[in-house]
Coordinates of N, CA and C in Angstrom, one line a residue:
M1 N -19.0 -43.3 31.2 CA -17.9 -42.3 30.3 C -17.2 -43.2 29.2
N2 N -17.4 -42.3 28.2 CA -16.7 -43.8 27.3 C -15.4 -43.2 26.8
T3 N -13.9 -43.9 27.1 CA -13.2 -43.1 26.6 C -12.1 -44.2 25.8
I4 N -11.3 -43.7 24.9 CA -10.4 -44.1 23.6 C -8.8 -44.4 24.1
H5 N -8.4 -45.4 24.2 CA -6.7 -45.5 24.7 C -6.2 -45.4 23.5
T6 N -5.1 -44.5 22.7 CA -4.3 -44.6 22.5 C -3.0 -44.1 22.6
L7 N -1.9 -44.1 21.8 CA -0.5 -43.6 22.2 C -0.4 -43.6 23.3
G8 N -0.8 -44.4 24.4 CA -0.5 -44.5 25.2 C -1.5 -43.2 26.6
F9 N -2.7 -42.5 25.5 CA -3.5 -41.8 26.5 C -4.5 -42.0 26.6
T10 N -5.7 -42.1 27.3 CA -7.1 -42.0 28.1 C -7.6 -40.9 27.4
V11 N -8.5 -41.1 26.4 CA -9.2 -40.1 25.8 C -10.4 -40.0 26.0
F12 N -11.0 -38.9 26.1 CA -12.4 -38.5 26.5 C -13.0 -38.6 25.4
S13 N -13.8 -39.4 25.0 CA -14.9 -39.7 23.6 C -16.2 -39.9 24.3
D14 N -17.1 -38.7 25.2 CA -18.8 -38.9 25.5 C -18.5 -37.3 24.9
E15 N -20.4 -37.4 25.6 CA -20.9 -36.2 25.4 C -20.7 -35.2 26.8
L16 N -20.1 -34.0 26.9 CA -19.1 -33.0 27.9 C -20.4 -33.2 29.2
D17 N -22.3 -33.4 28.6 CA -22.9 -33.7 29.7 C -22.2 -34.3 30.7
T18 N -21.7 -35.6 30.9 CA -21.7 -36.6 30.9 C -20.5 -36.0 32.9
I19 N -19.8 -35.1 32.7 CA -19.3 -34.7 33.4 C -20.0 -33.4 33.8
P20 N -19.8 -33.8 35.4 CA -20.4 -32.9 36.1 C -19.4 -31.8 36.7
I21 N -20.3 -30.7 37.0 CA -19.7 -29.5 37.5 C -19.1 -29.7 39.2
R22 N -19.7 -30.0 40.1 CA -20.0 -30.1 40.8 C -19.5 -31.3 41.6
S23 N -18.5 -31.8 42.6 CA -18.1 -33.0 42.8 C -17.3 -32.3 43.7
E24 N -17.0 -34.1 44.8 CA -16.8 -33.9 46.0 C -14.8 -33.0 46.1
K25 N -14.7 -33.6 44.7 CA -13.0 -33.3 44.5 C -13.0 -32.1 43.5
C26 N -11.7 -31.6 43.8 CA -11.6 -31.0 42.3 C -11.0 -31.8 41.2
R27 N -11.4 -31.5 40.0 CA -11.0 -32.7 38.6 C -10.5 -31.6 37.5
V28 N -9.5 -32.1 37.0 CA -9.0 -31.2 35.8 C -9.6 -31.9 34.5
I29 N -9.9 -31.0 33.3 CA -10.0 -31.2 31.7 C -8.6 -30.5 31.2
N30 N -8.1 -31.3 30.2 CA -6.8 -31.1 29.5 C -7.4 -31.3 28.4
T31 N -6.6 -30.8 27.0 CA -6.8 -31.4 25.8 C -5.9 -32.1 25.2
I32 N -5.8 -33.0 24.2 CA -4.9 -33.6 23.7 C -4.6 -33.0 21.9
S33 N -3.9 -33.1 21.3 CA -3.7 -32.4 20.2 C -2.5 -33.2 19.4
P34 N -2.1 -32.7 17.8 CA -0.7 -33.5 17.6 C 0.5 -32.7 18.3
N35 N 0.3 -30.9 18.4 CA 0.9 -30.8 18.8 C 1.2 -30.6 20.3
S36 N 0.4 -30.8 21.2 CA 0.5 -31.4 22.8 C 1.3 -32.9 22.6
Y37 N 1.2 -33.3 22.1 CA 1.6 -35.2 21.8 C 3.0 -34.7 21.7
G38 N 3.5 -34.1 20.3 CA 4.5 -33.8 20.1 C 5.5 -33.3 21.3
I39 N 4.8 -32.7 22.5 CA 5.5 -31.7 23.3 C 5.7 -32.5 24.3
S40 N 4.6 -33.5 24.5 CA 5.0 -35.0 25.4 C 6.1 -35.4 25.7
T41 N 6.7 -36.2 24.1 CA 7.2 -36.9 23.7 C 8.8 -36.4 24.5
K42 N 8.9 -34.8 24.5 CA 10.4 -34.0 25.1 C 9.8 -33.6 26.3
D43 N 8.8 -33.9 26.8 CA 8.9 -33.2 28.5 C 8.0 -34.1 29.5
P44 N 8.4 -35.2 30.2 CA 7.9 -36.1 30.9 C 7.0 -35.5 32.1
I45 N 7.3 -34.5 32.5 CA 6.1 -33.6 33.5 C 4.7 -33.5 32.7
F46 N 5.0 -32.7 31.1 CA 3.8 -32.6 30.1 C 2.9 -33.7 30.4
K47 N 3.5 -35.0 29.9 CA 3.6 -36.0 29.5 C 2.6 -36.8 30.5
M48 N 2.5 -36.6 32.1 CA 2.7 -37.2 33.2 C 1.2 -36.1 33.5
A49 N 1.1 -35.1 33.3 CA -0.2 -33.9 33.7 C -1.3 -34.4 32.3
L50 N -0.8 -35.1 31.0 CA -2.1 -34.9 30.1 C -2.7 -36.7 31.1
K51 N -1.5 -37.4 31.4 CA -1.8 -38.8 31.5 C -2.7 -38.9 32.7
T52 N -2.7 -37.8 33.6 CA -3.3 -37.9 35.1 C -4.6 -37.1 35.2
S53 N -4.6 -36.2 34.1 CA -6.0 -35.6 33.7 C -7.5 -36.2 34.2
D54 N -8.1 -35.6 34.9 CA -9.5 -36.4 35.0 C -10.2 -36.9 33.6
Y55 N -10.1 -36.0 32.9 CA -10.8 -36.0 31.4 C -9.5 -35.3 30.7
L56 N -9.2 -36.0 29.6 CA -8.3 -35.8 28.4 C -9.2 -35.7 27.1
V57 N -9.9 -34.8 26.9 CA -10.5 -34.3 25.6 C -9.7 -34.1 24.4
L58 N -10.5 -34.3 23.3 CA -9.8 -34.1 21.9 C -9.6 -32.8 21.7
D59 N -8.6 -32.1 21.2 CA -8.6 -30.7 20.5 C -7.9 -31.0 19.0
G60 N -9.6 -30.1 18.4 CA -9.2 -30.3 17.0 C -9.7 -31.9 16.8
V61 N -9.5 -32.2 15.7 CA -9.9 -33.8 15.0 C -8.9 -34.5 15.1
Y62 N -7.4 -33.6 14.6 CA -6.6 -35.1 14.3 C -5.7 -36.1 15.1
F63 N -5.9 -35.4 16.0 CA -5.2 -36.8 17.4 C -6.4 -38.0 17.0
A64 N -7.1 -37.3 16.9 CA -8.3 -39.2 16.7 C -7.6 -39.7 15.4
F65 N -6.8 -39.6 14.5 CA -6.2 -40.1 13.4 C -5.6 -41.1 14.0
S66 N -4.9 -41.1 14.9 CA -4.2 -42.3 15.8 C -5.2 -43.8 16.1
S67 N -6.2 -43.1 16.6 CA -7.5 -44.1 16.9 C -7.9 -44.9 16.1
L68 N -7.9 -43.7 14.7 CA -8.6 -44.1 13.6 C -8.0 -45.1 12.6
L69 N -6.5 -44.5 12.6 CA -5.6 -45.6 11.6 C -5.4 -47.1 12.6
L70 N -5.2 -46.9 13.5 CA -4.8 -47.9 14.4 C -5.3 -49.2 15.2
Q71 N -7.1 -48.2 15.5 CA -7.6 -49.4 16.1 C -9.4 -49.2 15.6
G72 N -9.3 -48.4 14.1 CA -10.6 -48.3 14.0 C -11.6 -47.6 14.2
K73 N -11.3 -46.8 15.5 CA -11.8 -45.9 16.6 C -11.9 -44.7 16.0
N74 N -13.1 -43.9 16.5 CA -12.9 -42.2 16.5 C -13.1 -41.7 17.8
I75 N -12.7 -40.8 17.7 CA -12.9 -40.0 19.2 C -13.8 -38.6 19.1
K76 N -14.7 -38.8 20.0 CA -15.5 -37.3 20.3 C -14.8 -36.3 20.3
R77 N -15.0 -34.9 19.1 CA -14.3 -33.8 19.2 C -15.0 -33.2 19.8
N78 N -14.1 -32.5 21.4 CA -14.6 -31.6 22.3 C -13.5 -30.8 22.6
Q79 N -12.9 -29.8 21.1 CA -12.1 -28.9 21.4 C -12.2 -28.0 22.3
G80 N -11.3 -27.0 22.4 CA -11.0 -26.1 23.6 C -12.3 -25.4 23.1
P81 N -12.5 -24.3 22.2 CA -14.2 -23.4 22.4 C -14.9 -24.4 22.7
D82 N -15.5 -25.4 21.8 CA -16.7 -26.5 22.6 C -16.8 -26.4 23.7
V83 N -15.3 -26.9 24.6 CA -15.6 -27.1 26.0 C -15.9 -26.0 26.8
F84 N -15.2 -24.9 26.5 CA -15.8 -23.4 27.2 C -16.6 -23.2 27.2
Y85 N -17.4 -23.3 25.9 CA -19.1 -22.7 25.5 C -20.4 -23.5 26.4
H86 N -19.4 -24.6 26.3 CA -20.6 -25.8 26.6 C -20.7 -25.7 28.3
F87 N -19.4 -25.6 29.2 CA -19.5 -25.3 30.3 C -19.8 -23.9 31.1
I88 N -19.5 -23.0 30.4 CA -20.0 -21.6 30.4 C -21.5 -21.4 30.7
D89 N -22.1 -22.2 29.4 CA -23.5 -22.2 29.3 C -24.2 -23.1 30.2
R90 N -23.6 -23.8 30.4 CA -24.2 -24.6 32.1 C -24.0 -23.9 33.2
L91 N -23.1 -23.3 33.7 CA -22.7 -22.9 35.0 C -24.0 -21.3 34.8
N92 N -24.3 -20.9 33.7 CA -25.1 -19.7 33.8 C -26.7 -20.0 34.0
K93 N -26.6 -21.3 33.6 CA -27.9 -21.7 33.7 C -28.4 -22.2 35.6
Q94 N -26.9 -22.6 36.6 CA -27.1 -22.9 37.5 C -26.6 -21.6 38.4
A95 N -26.2 -20.2 37.4 CA -26.1 -19.5 38.7 C -25.1 -19.7 39.8
G96 N -23.8 -20.2 38.8 CA -22.4 -20.8 39.4 C -21.6 -19.4 39.0
K97 N -20.4 -20.0 39.7 CA -18.8 -19.1 40.2 C -17.8 -19.6 39.1
A98 N -17.5 -18.5 38.0 CA -16.1 -18.9 37.5 C -14.8 -18.2 37.5
F99 N -13.8 -18.5 37.3 CA -12.5 -18.0 37.8 C -11.8 -17.9 36.3
F100 N -10.9 -16.8 35.6 CA -10.2 -17.1 34.8 C -9.2 -16.6 35.1
L101 N -8.1 -17.8 35.1 CA -6.8 -17.3 35.6 C -6.0 -17.5 34.6
G102 N -5.0 -16.3 33.9 CA -3.9 -16.2 32.9 C -4.2 -14.6 32.2
S103 N -3.4 -14.6 31.1 CA -3.7 -13.8 30.2 C -3.2 -12.1 31.1
S104 N -3.6 -10.7 30.3 CA -3.3 -9.8 30.9 C -4.6 -9.6 31.4
E105 N -4.4 -8.0 31.9 CA -5.5 -7.4 32.9 C -6.4 -6.9 32.2
S106 N -6.1 -6.1 30.9 CA -7.0 -5.4 30.2 C -7.8 -6.7 29.4
T107 N -7.3 -8.1 28.8 CA -7.8 -9.1 28.5 C -9.1 -9.7 29.3
L108 N -8.5 -9.9 30.9 CA -9.3 -10.2 31.5 C -10.6 -9.5 32.1
Q109 N -10.2 -7.9 31.5 CA -11.4 -7.1 31.9 C -12.3 -7.1 30.5
K110 N -11.5 -7.5 29.9 CA -12.9 -7.6 28.3 C -13.6 -9.1 28.6
I111 N -12.7 -9.9 29.3 CA -13.7 -11.3 29.4 C -15.0 -10.7 30.6
K112 N -14.4 -9.7 31.6 CA -15.7 -9.8 32.5 C -16.6 -8.8 32.2
N113 N -16.4 -8.1 31.0 CA -17.6 -7.5 30.2 C -18.6 -8.3 29.4
R114 N -17.7 -9.0 28.8 CA -18.5 -9.8 28.1 C -19.4 -11.1 28.5
A115 N -18.4 -11.5 29.9 CA -19.4 -12.0 30.8 C -20.6 -11.6 31.1
R116 N -20.4 -10.7 31.6 CA -21.7 -9.9 32.1 C -22.8 -9.3 31.5
D117 N -22.5 -8.9 30.4 CA -23.4 -8.6 29.3 C -23.9 -10.3 28.4
E118 N -23.4 -11.4 28.5 CA -23.9 -12.0 28.1 C -24.3 -13.7 28.9
Y119 N -23.9 -13.3 30.2 CA -23.8 -14.5 31.0 C -24.1 -13.8 32.7
P120 N -24.9 -13.3 32.3 CA -25.5 -12.4 34.0 C -25.7 -13.2 34.9
N121 N -25.9 -14.1 34.7 CA -26.2 -15.0 36.0 C -24.5 -15.8 36.6
I122 N -23.5 -15.8 36.4 CA -22.2 -16.0 36.7 C -21.7 -14.8 37.3
T123 N -21.3 -15.5 38.5 CA -20.4 -14.3 39.3 C -18.5 -14.5 38.9
V124 N -18.1 -13.4 38.2 CA -16.6 -13.6 37.8 C -15.7 -13.2 38.5
E125 N -14.5 -13.5 38.5 CA -13.4 -13.2 38.9 C -12.0 -13.8 38.3
T126 N -11.4 -12.7 38.4 CA -10.3 -12.8 37.2 C -8.8 -12.9 38.3
H127 N -7.3 -13.4 37.9 CA -6.2 -13.0 38.2 C -5.1 -13.0 36.7
S128 N -4.2 -12.0 36.9 CA -3.6 -12.2 35.7 C -2.0 -12.5 36.4
P129 N -1.5 -13.8 36.4 CA -0.5 -13.9 36.6 C 0.9 -13.3 36.4
P130 N 2.1 -13.0 36.4 CA 3.3 -12.6 35.9 C 3.6 -13.4 34.6
F131 N 4.2 -12.8 33.6 CA 4.3 -13.4 32.2 C 5.7 -13.8 32.3
K132 N 5.6 -15.2 32.7 CA 7.4 -15.6 32.7 C 7.3 -17.1 32.5
P133 N 8.5 -18.0 32.1 CA 8.4 -19.1 32.0 C 8.0 -20.2 33.1
E134 N 8.2 -19.5 33.8 CA 8.0 -20.6 35.2 C 7.9 -19.3 36.4
F135 N 6.8 -20.3 36.9 CA 6.4 -19.4 38.4 C 7.5 -19.9 39.9
S136 N 7.3 -18.9 40.9 CA 8.4 -18.8 41.8 C 7.0 -19.4 43.1
V137 N 7.6 -20.0 44.0 CA 6.6 -20.8 44.9 C 5.8 -19.5 45.6
E138 N 6.2 -18.7 45.8 CA 5.5 -17.2 46.3 C 4.2 -16.8 45.2
E139 N 4.8 -16.9 43.8 CA 3.6 -16.7 42.8 C 2.7 -17.8 42.6
N140 N 3.0 -19.0 42.8 CA 1.9 -19.9 43.0 C 1.1 -19.7 43.9
A141 N 1.7 -19.7 45.0 CA 0.9 -19.9 46.2 C -0.1 -18.5 46.3
A142 N 0.3 -17.5 45.9 CA -0.4 -16.6 45.5 C -1.6 -16.9 44.8
M143 N -1.4 -17.4 43.4 CA -2.9 -17.6 42.7 C -3.7 -18.6 43.5
V144 N -3.0 -19.9 44.3 CA -3.7 -20.7 44.5 C -4.5 -19.8 45.7
E145 N -3.9 -18.9 46.5 CA -5.1 -18.3 47.5 C -6.4 -17.3 46.8
K146 N -5.8 -16.8 45.8 CA -6.9 -16.0 44.9 C -8.1 -16.8 44.7
V147 N -7.6 -17.9 44.3 CA -8.4 -19.2 43.1 C -9.5 -19.3 44.6
N148 N -8.9 -20.0 45.6 CA -9.7 -20.5 47.0 C -10.3 -19.2 47.7
T149 N -9.6 -18.2 47.9 CA -10.6 -16.9 48.2 C -12.1 -16.8 47.7
F150 N -12.0 -17.3 46.3 CA -13.3 -16.7 45.6 C -14.3 -18.2 45.6
A151 N -13.1 -19.5 45.4 CA -13.7 -20.4 45.7 C -14.6 -21.4 43.9
P152 N -14.6 -21.2 43.2 CA -15.0 -21.2 42.1 C -15.6 -22.2 41.5
D153 N -16.9 -22.2 41.0 CA -17.0 -23.9 40.3 C -16.3 -24.3 39.5
I154 N -15.9 -23.5 38.3 CA -15.2 -23.5 37.5 C -13.8 -22.4 37.5
L155 N -13.0 -22.9 37.0 CA -11.6 -22.5 36.9 C -11.1 -22.4 35.7
F156 N -10.9 -21.5 34.9 CA -10.9 -21.7 33.7 C -9.2 -21.2 33.4
V157 N -8.3 -22.4 32.9 CA -6.8 -21.3 33.0 C -6.4 -21.3 31.6
G158 N -5.4 -20.1 31.2 CA -4.9 -19.5 30.3 C -3.8 -19.2 30.3
M159 N -3.0 -20.5 30.1 CA -1.1 -19.8 30.2 C -0.5 -20.6 28.9
T160 N -1.2 -20.7 28.0 CA -0.8 -21.2 27.2 C -0.1 -23.0 27.4
C161 N 0.2 -23.4 26.6 CA 0.4 -25.0 26.5 C 2.0 -25.2 26.2
P162 N 2.7 -25.8 27.5 CA 2.0 -26.8 28.2 C 2.2 -26.3 29.4
K163 N 2.6 -25.0 29.6 CA 2.2 -24.1 31.1 C 0.8 -24.5 32.2
Q164 N 0.1 -24.3 31.4 CA -1.0 -24.6 31.8 C -1.4 -25.6 32.1
E165 N -1.3 -26.8 31.5 CA -1.7 -28.0 31.8 C -1.0 -28.4 33.2
K166 N 0.2 -28.1 32.9 CA 1.2 -28.8 34.1 C 0.8 -28.0 35.7
W167 N 0.5 -27.0 35.1 CA 0.1 -25.8 36.7 C -1.3 -26.1 37.2
A168 N -2.1 -26.7 36.4 CA -3.5 -27.1 36.8 C -3.6 -28.8 37.6
I169 N -2.3 -29.5 36.7 CA -2.3 -30.7 37.7 C -1.3 -30.8 38.8
E170 N -0.2 -29.9 39.3 CA 0.5 -29.9 40.2 C -0.3 -28.7 41.3
H171 N -1.4 -28.5 41.1 CA -2.1 -27.6 42.4 C -3.8 -28.1 42.4
R172 N -4.1 -29.1 41.4 CA -5.1 -29.3 41.7 C -5.3 -30.2 43.2
H173 N -4.6 -30.5 44.1 CA -5.0 -30.7 45.0 C -5.2 -29.7 46.5
L174 N -4.7 -28.6 46.1 CA -4.6 -27.4 46.7 C -5.6 -26.4 46.6
L175 N -6.4 -26.6 45.1 CA -7.5 -25.5 45.0 C -8.9 -26.2 45.5
R176 N -9.6 -24.8 45.5 CA -10.8 -24.9 46.2 C -11.7 -24.8 44.8
A177 N -11.7 -25.6 43.7 CA -12.7 -25.4 43.0 C -13.2 -26.8 42.4
N178 N -14.2 -26.7 42.0 CA -14.9 -28.2 41.6 C -14.1 -28.7 40.3
L179 N -14.0 -27.7 39.3 CA -13.6 -28.0 38.1 C -12.4 -26.5 37.1
V180 N -11.5 -27.2 36.5 CA -10.3 -26.8 36.5 C -10.3 -27.3 34.4
I181 N -10.4 -25.9 33.8 CA -10.3 -26.4 32.3 C -9.5 -25.4 32.1
C182 N -8.2 -26.2 31.3 CA -7.5 -25.0 30.7 C -7.9 -25.2 29.3
I183 N -7.7 -23.7 29.0 CA -8.6 -23.8 27.3 C -7.3 -22.7 26.5
G184 N -6.0 -22.0 27.4 CA -5.7 -21.2 26.4 C -6.3 -20.2 25.4
N185 N -6.0 -20.1 24.0 CA -6.2 -19.0 23.4 C -7.7 -19.2 23.3
V186 N -8.2 -19.6 24.0 CA -10.0 -19.1 23.8 C -10.4 -18.1 24.8
F187 N -8.9 -17.9 25.6 CA -9.4 -16.2 26.6 C -9.5 -15.5 25.5
D188 N -8.3 -15.3 24.3 CA -8.2 -14.0 23.9 C -10.0 -14.4 22.9
W189 N -10.4 -15.1 22.2 CA -11.1 -15.5 21.4 C -12.4 -14.6 21.7
F190 N -12.8 -15.3 23.1 CA -13.8 -14.5 23.9 C -13.7 -13.3 24.0
A191 N -12.2 -13.1 24.7 CA -11.9 -11.6 25.0 C -12.6 -10.6 23.8
G192 N -12.4 -10.7 22.6 CA -12.5 -10.4 21.1 C -10.6 -9.6 21.0
T193 N -9.6 -9.9 21.5 CA -8.1 -9.7 21.3 C -7.9 -10.0 20.1
Q194 N -8.0 -11.4 19.9 CA -7.7 -12.2 18.7 C -8.7 -12.8 17.8
K195 N -9.1 -12.5 16.6 CA -9.8 -12.8 15.7 C -10.5 -14.8 16.0
A196 N -11.6 -14.5 16.6 CA -12.0 -16.3 16.6 C -12.4 -17.0 15.3
I197 N -12.3 -18.1 15.5 CA -12.3 -18.7 13.9 C -13.8 -19.3 14.0
H198 N -14.8 -19.0 13.2 CA -16.0 -19.3 12.7 C -16.0 -20.9 13.5
P199 N -17.3 -21.2 14.1 CA -17.7 -22.3 14.2 C -17.7 -23.5 12.6
I200 N -18.4 -22.6 11.8 CA -18.4 -23.5 10.7 C -16.9 -24.3 10.2
W201 N -15.7 -23.6 10.5 CA -14.4 -24.0 9.9 C -14.2 -25.3 10.5
F202 N -15.0 -25.4 12.0 CA -14.4 -26.5 12.9 C -15.1 -27.7 12.3
K203 N -16.2 -27.3 12.3 CA -17.5 -28.3 11.8 C -17.0 -29.3 10.3
L204 N -16.3 -28.3 9.4 CA -15.7 -28.7 7.8 C -14.4 -28.9 8.2
R205 N -13.9 -28.8 9.5 CA -12.5 -29.5 10.4 C -11.3 -29.1 9.3
I206 N -11.2 -27.7 9.3 CA -10.2 -26.9 8.7 C -9.9 -25.9 9.6
G207 N -10.3 -25.9 10.9 CA -9.7 -24.8 11.7 C -8.5 -24.8 11.7
W208 N -8.1 -25.7 11.3 CA -6.2 -25.3 11.3 C -6.0 -24.4 10.6
L209 N -6.2 -25.0 9.5 CA -6.2 -24.3 8.1 C -6.6 -22.8 8.0
V210 N -7.5 -22.4 9.1 CA -7.8 -21.0 9.0 C -7.0 -20.3 10.0
R211 N -6.6 -21.6 11.1 CA -5.5 -20.1 11.9 C -3.7 -20.3 11.6
I212 N -4.0 -20.8 10.6 CA -2.7 -20.9 10.0 C -2.9 -19.5 9.2
F213 N -3.5 -18.7 8.5 CA -3.5 -17.4 7.5 C -3.7 -16.8 8.7
L214 N -4.3 -16.7 10.0 CA -4.8 -16.3 11.6 C -3.3 -15.7 11.6
R215 N -2.9 -16.5 12.3 CA -1.4 -16.6 13.3 C -0.5 -17.9 12.8
P216 N 0.2 -16.9 11.5 CA 1.3 -18.1 11.1 C 2.4 -18.3 12.0
E217 N 2.6 -17.3 13.1 CA 3.9 -18.0 13.6 C 3.4 -19.1 15.0
V218 N 2.0 -18.8 14.8 CA 1.7 -20.7 15.7 C 2.1 -21.5 15.2
F219 N 1.6 -21.7 13.3 CA 1.5 -22.7 12.8 C 3.4 -23.3 12.8
K220 N 4.3 -22.1 12.6 CA 5.8 -22.2 12.3 C 6.5 -22.8 13.6
R221 N 5.6 -22.2 15.3 CA 6.4 -22.9 16.3 C 5.7 -24.3 16.1
N222 N 4.6 -24.8 16.0 CA 3.7 -26.0 16.2 C 4.0 -27.3 15.3
I223 N 4.3 -27.3 14.2 CA 4.7 -27.7 12.6 C 5.3 -28.6 13.1
G224 N 7.0 -28.9 13.7 CA 7.6 -29.6 14.5 C 6.9 -30.7 14.9
N225 N 6.0 -30.3 16.2 CA 5.6 -31.3 16.9 C 4.1 -32.1 16.2
Q226 N 3.5 -31.2 15.5 CA 2.8 -32.1 14.6 C 2.9 -33.1 13.4
M227 N 4.1 -33.0 13.2 CA 4.4 -34.0 12.1 C 5.3 -34.8 12.7
L228 N 5.6 -34.7 14.2 CA 6.4 -35.6 14.9 C 5.4 -37.2 15.4
F229 N 3.9 -36.2 15.5 CA 2.9 -37.2 16.0 C 2.9 -38.0 14.8
F230 N 2.4 -37.3 13.4 CA 1.9 -38.2 12.4 C 2.8 -39.3 11.8
W231 N 4.3 -38.7 12.1 CA 5.3 -39.7 11.8 C 5.5 -41.2 12.8
H232 N 5.1 -40.4 14.4 CA 4.7 -41.7 15.0 C 3.7 -43.0 14.8
V233 N 2.4 -42.3 14.2 CA 1.2 -43.1 13.7 C 1.6 -43.9 12.6
I234 N 2.4 -43.5 11.8 CA 3.0 -44.1 10.7 C 3.9 -45.2 11.1
L235 N 4.8 -44.9 11.5 CA 5.7 -46.0 12.0 C 5.1 -47.0 12.6
I236 N 4.0 -46.9 13.9 CA 3.3 -47.9 14.2 C 2.7 -48.8 13.2
F237 N 1.8 -48.0 12.2 CA 0.8 -48.6 11.3 C 1.7 -49.7 10.6
F238 N 2.8 -49.5 10.2 CA 3.4 -49.9 9.1 C 4.5 -50.8 9.6
K239 N 3.8 -51.3 11.3 CA 5.2 -51.6 11.9 C 5.9 -52.1 11.9
I240 N 7.0 -50.5 11.6 CA 8.1 -50.2 12.0 C 9.0 -50.1 13.5
R241 N 8.3 -49.8 14.0 CA 8.3 -49.9 15.6 C 7.0 -49.9 16.6
K242 N 7.1 -50.9 17.4 CA 6.1 -50.6 18.6 C 6.3 -50.3 19.6
Y243 N 5.0 -50.0 20.1 CA 4.6 -48.7 21.2 C 4.4 -49.5 22.6
D244 N 4.7 -49.3 23.8 CA 4.3 -50.5 24.7 C 3.5 -49.3 25.7
T245 N 2.1 -49.5 25.4 CA 1.1 -48.4 25.9 C 1.7 -48.2 27.5
R246 N 1.8 -49.5 27.9 CA 2.2 -49.4 29.6 C 3.1 -49.1 30.4
S247 N 4.3 -49.2 29.4 CA 5.3 -48.7 30.0 C 5.9 -47.1 29.4
N248 N 4.8 -47.2 28.0 CA 5.1 -45.7 27.5 C 6.6 -45.4 27.0
Y249 N 6.8 -47.0 26.4 CA 8.3 -46.5 25.5 C 8.2 -47.4 24.1
W250 N 8.9 -47.1 23.5 CA 9.4 -47.8 22.2 C 9.7 -48.4 22.5
I251 N 9.4 -49.6 21.4 CA 10.3 -51.0 21.5 C 11.0 -51.1 20.3
R252 N 11.8 -50.8 20.4 CA 12.7 -51.3 18.9 C 12.7 -52.8 18.3

């Protein structure tokens, strides 16, 4: 498995086929982007969730700017929709089981309907958790129980960043699932409750620009974290500041 280490994170840079669906323990796939990097500088629990993911894949293309500029190495793009469709296709061929955790009941029903029509070999179950910043101990236990009763091959989690990543890592050792994949907004795209970005825009590397027009509120919410990422890369590139990747602290 090929990985690239940049800004203190070990990022998966290989074909998704190299990740097995079934194994002896539950594993977590999370994604990293300029936005999630910015959040991680202010949220140590989230940072640890990203760093301890079994597979940390590139979401979009712009986090690879750090490894390209600082190390001359590119990172293979495996963003949220790519990851989702890759694994649901594989699961359909294996007649496996998928659990969708997150979003509303109406969105989850649309996901079930589409999965039934387009992926008939997959058995699907869902659960809509309470819409709140933090879950109680009882709510977490209920979610784990629902997942474990179904025992899916893949658990797709869509609770928005950083909640979904932290939840997956915190409960990984309790889950009877082979693979946990945090995919956020893909729930709405697959359900059709939000307009999906056409794959051609991702191939042209301007999916982010299309998303600004479709959901400007997301751009406004994330722009600060994204600019922080680019600022840190520039500081390191011009040797204004150094970053110790072992301790994950800036060296003044």
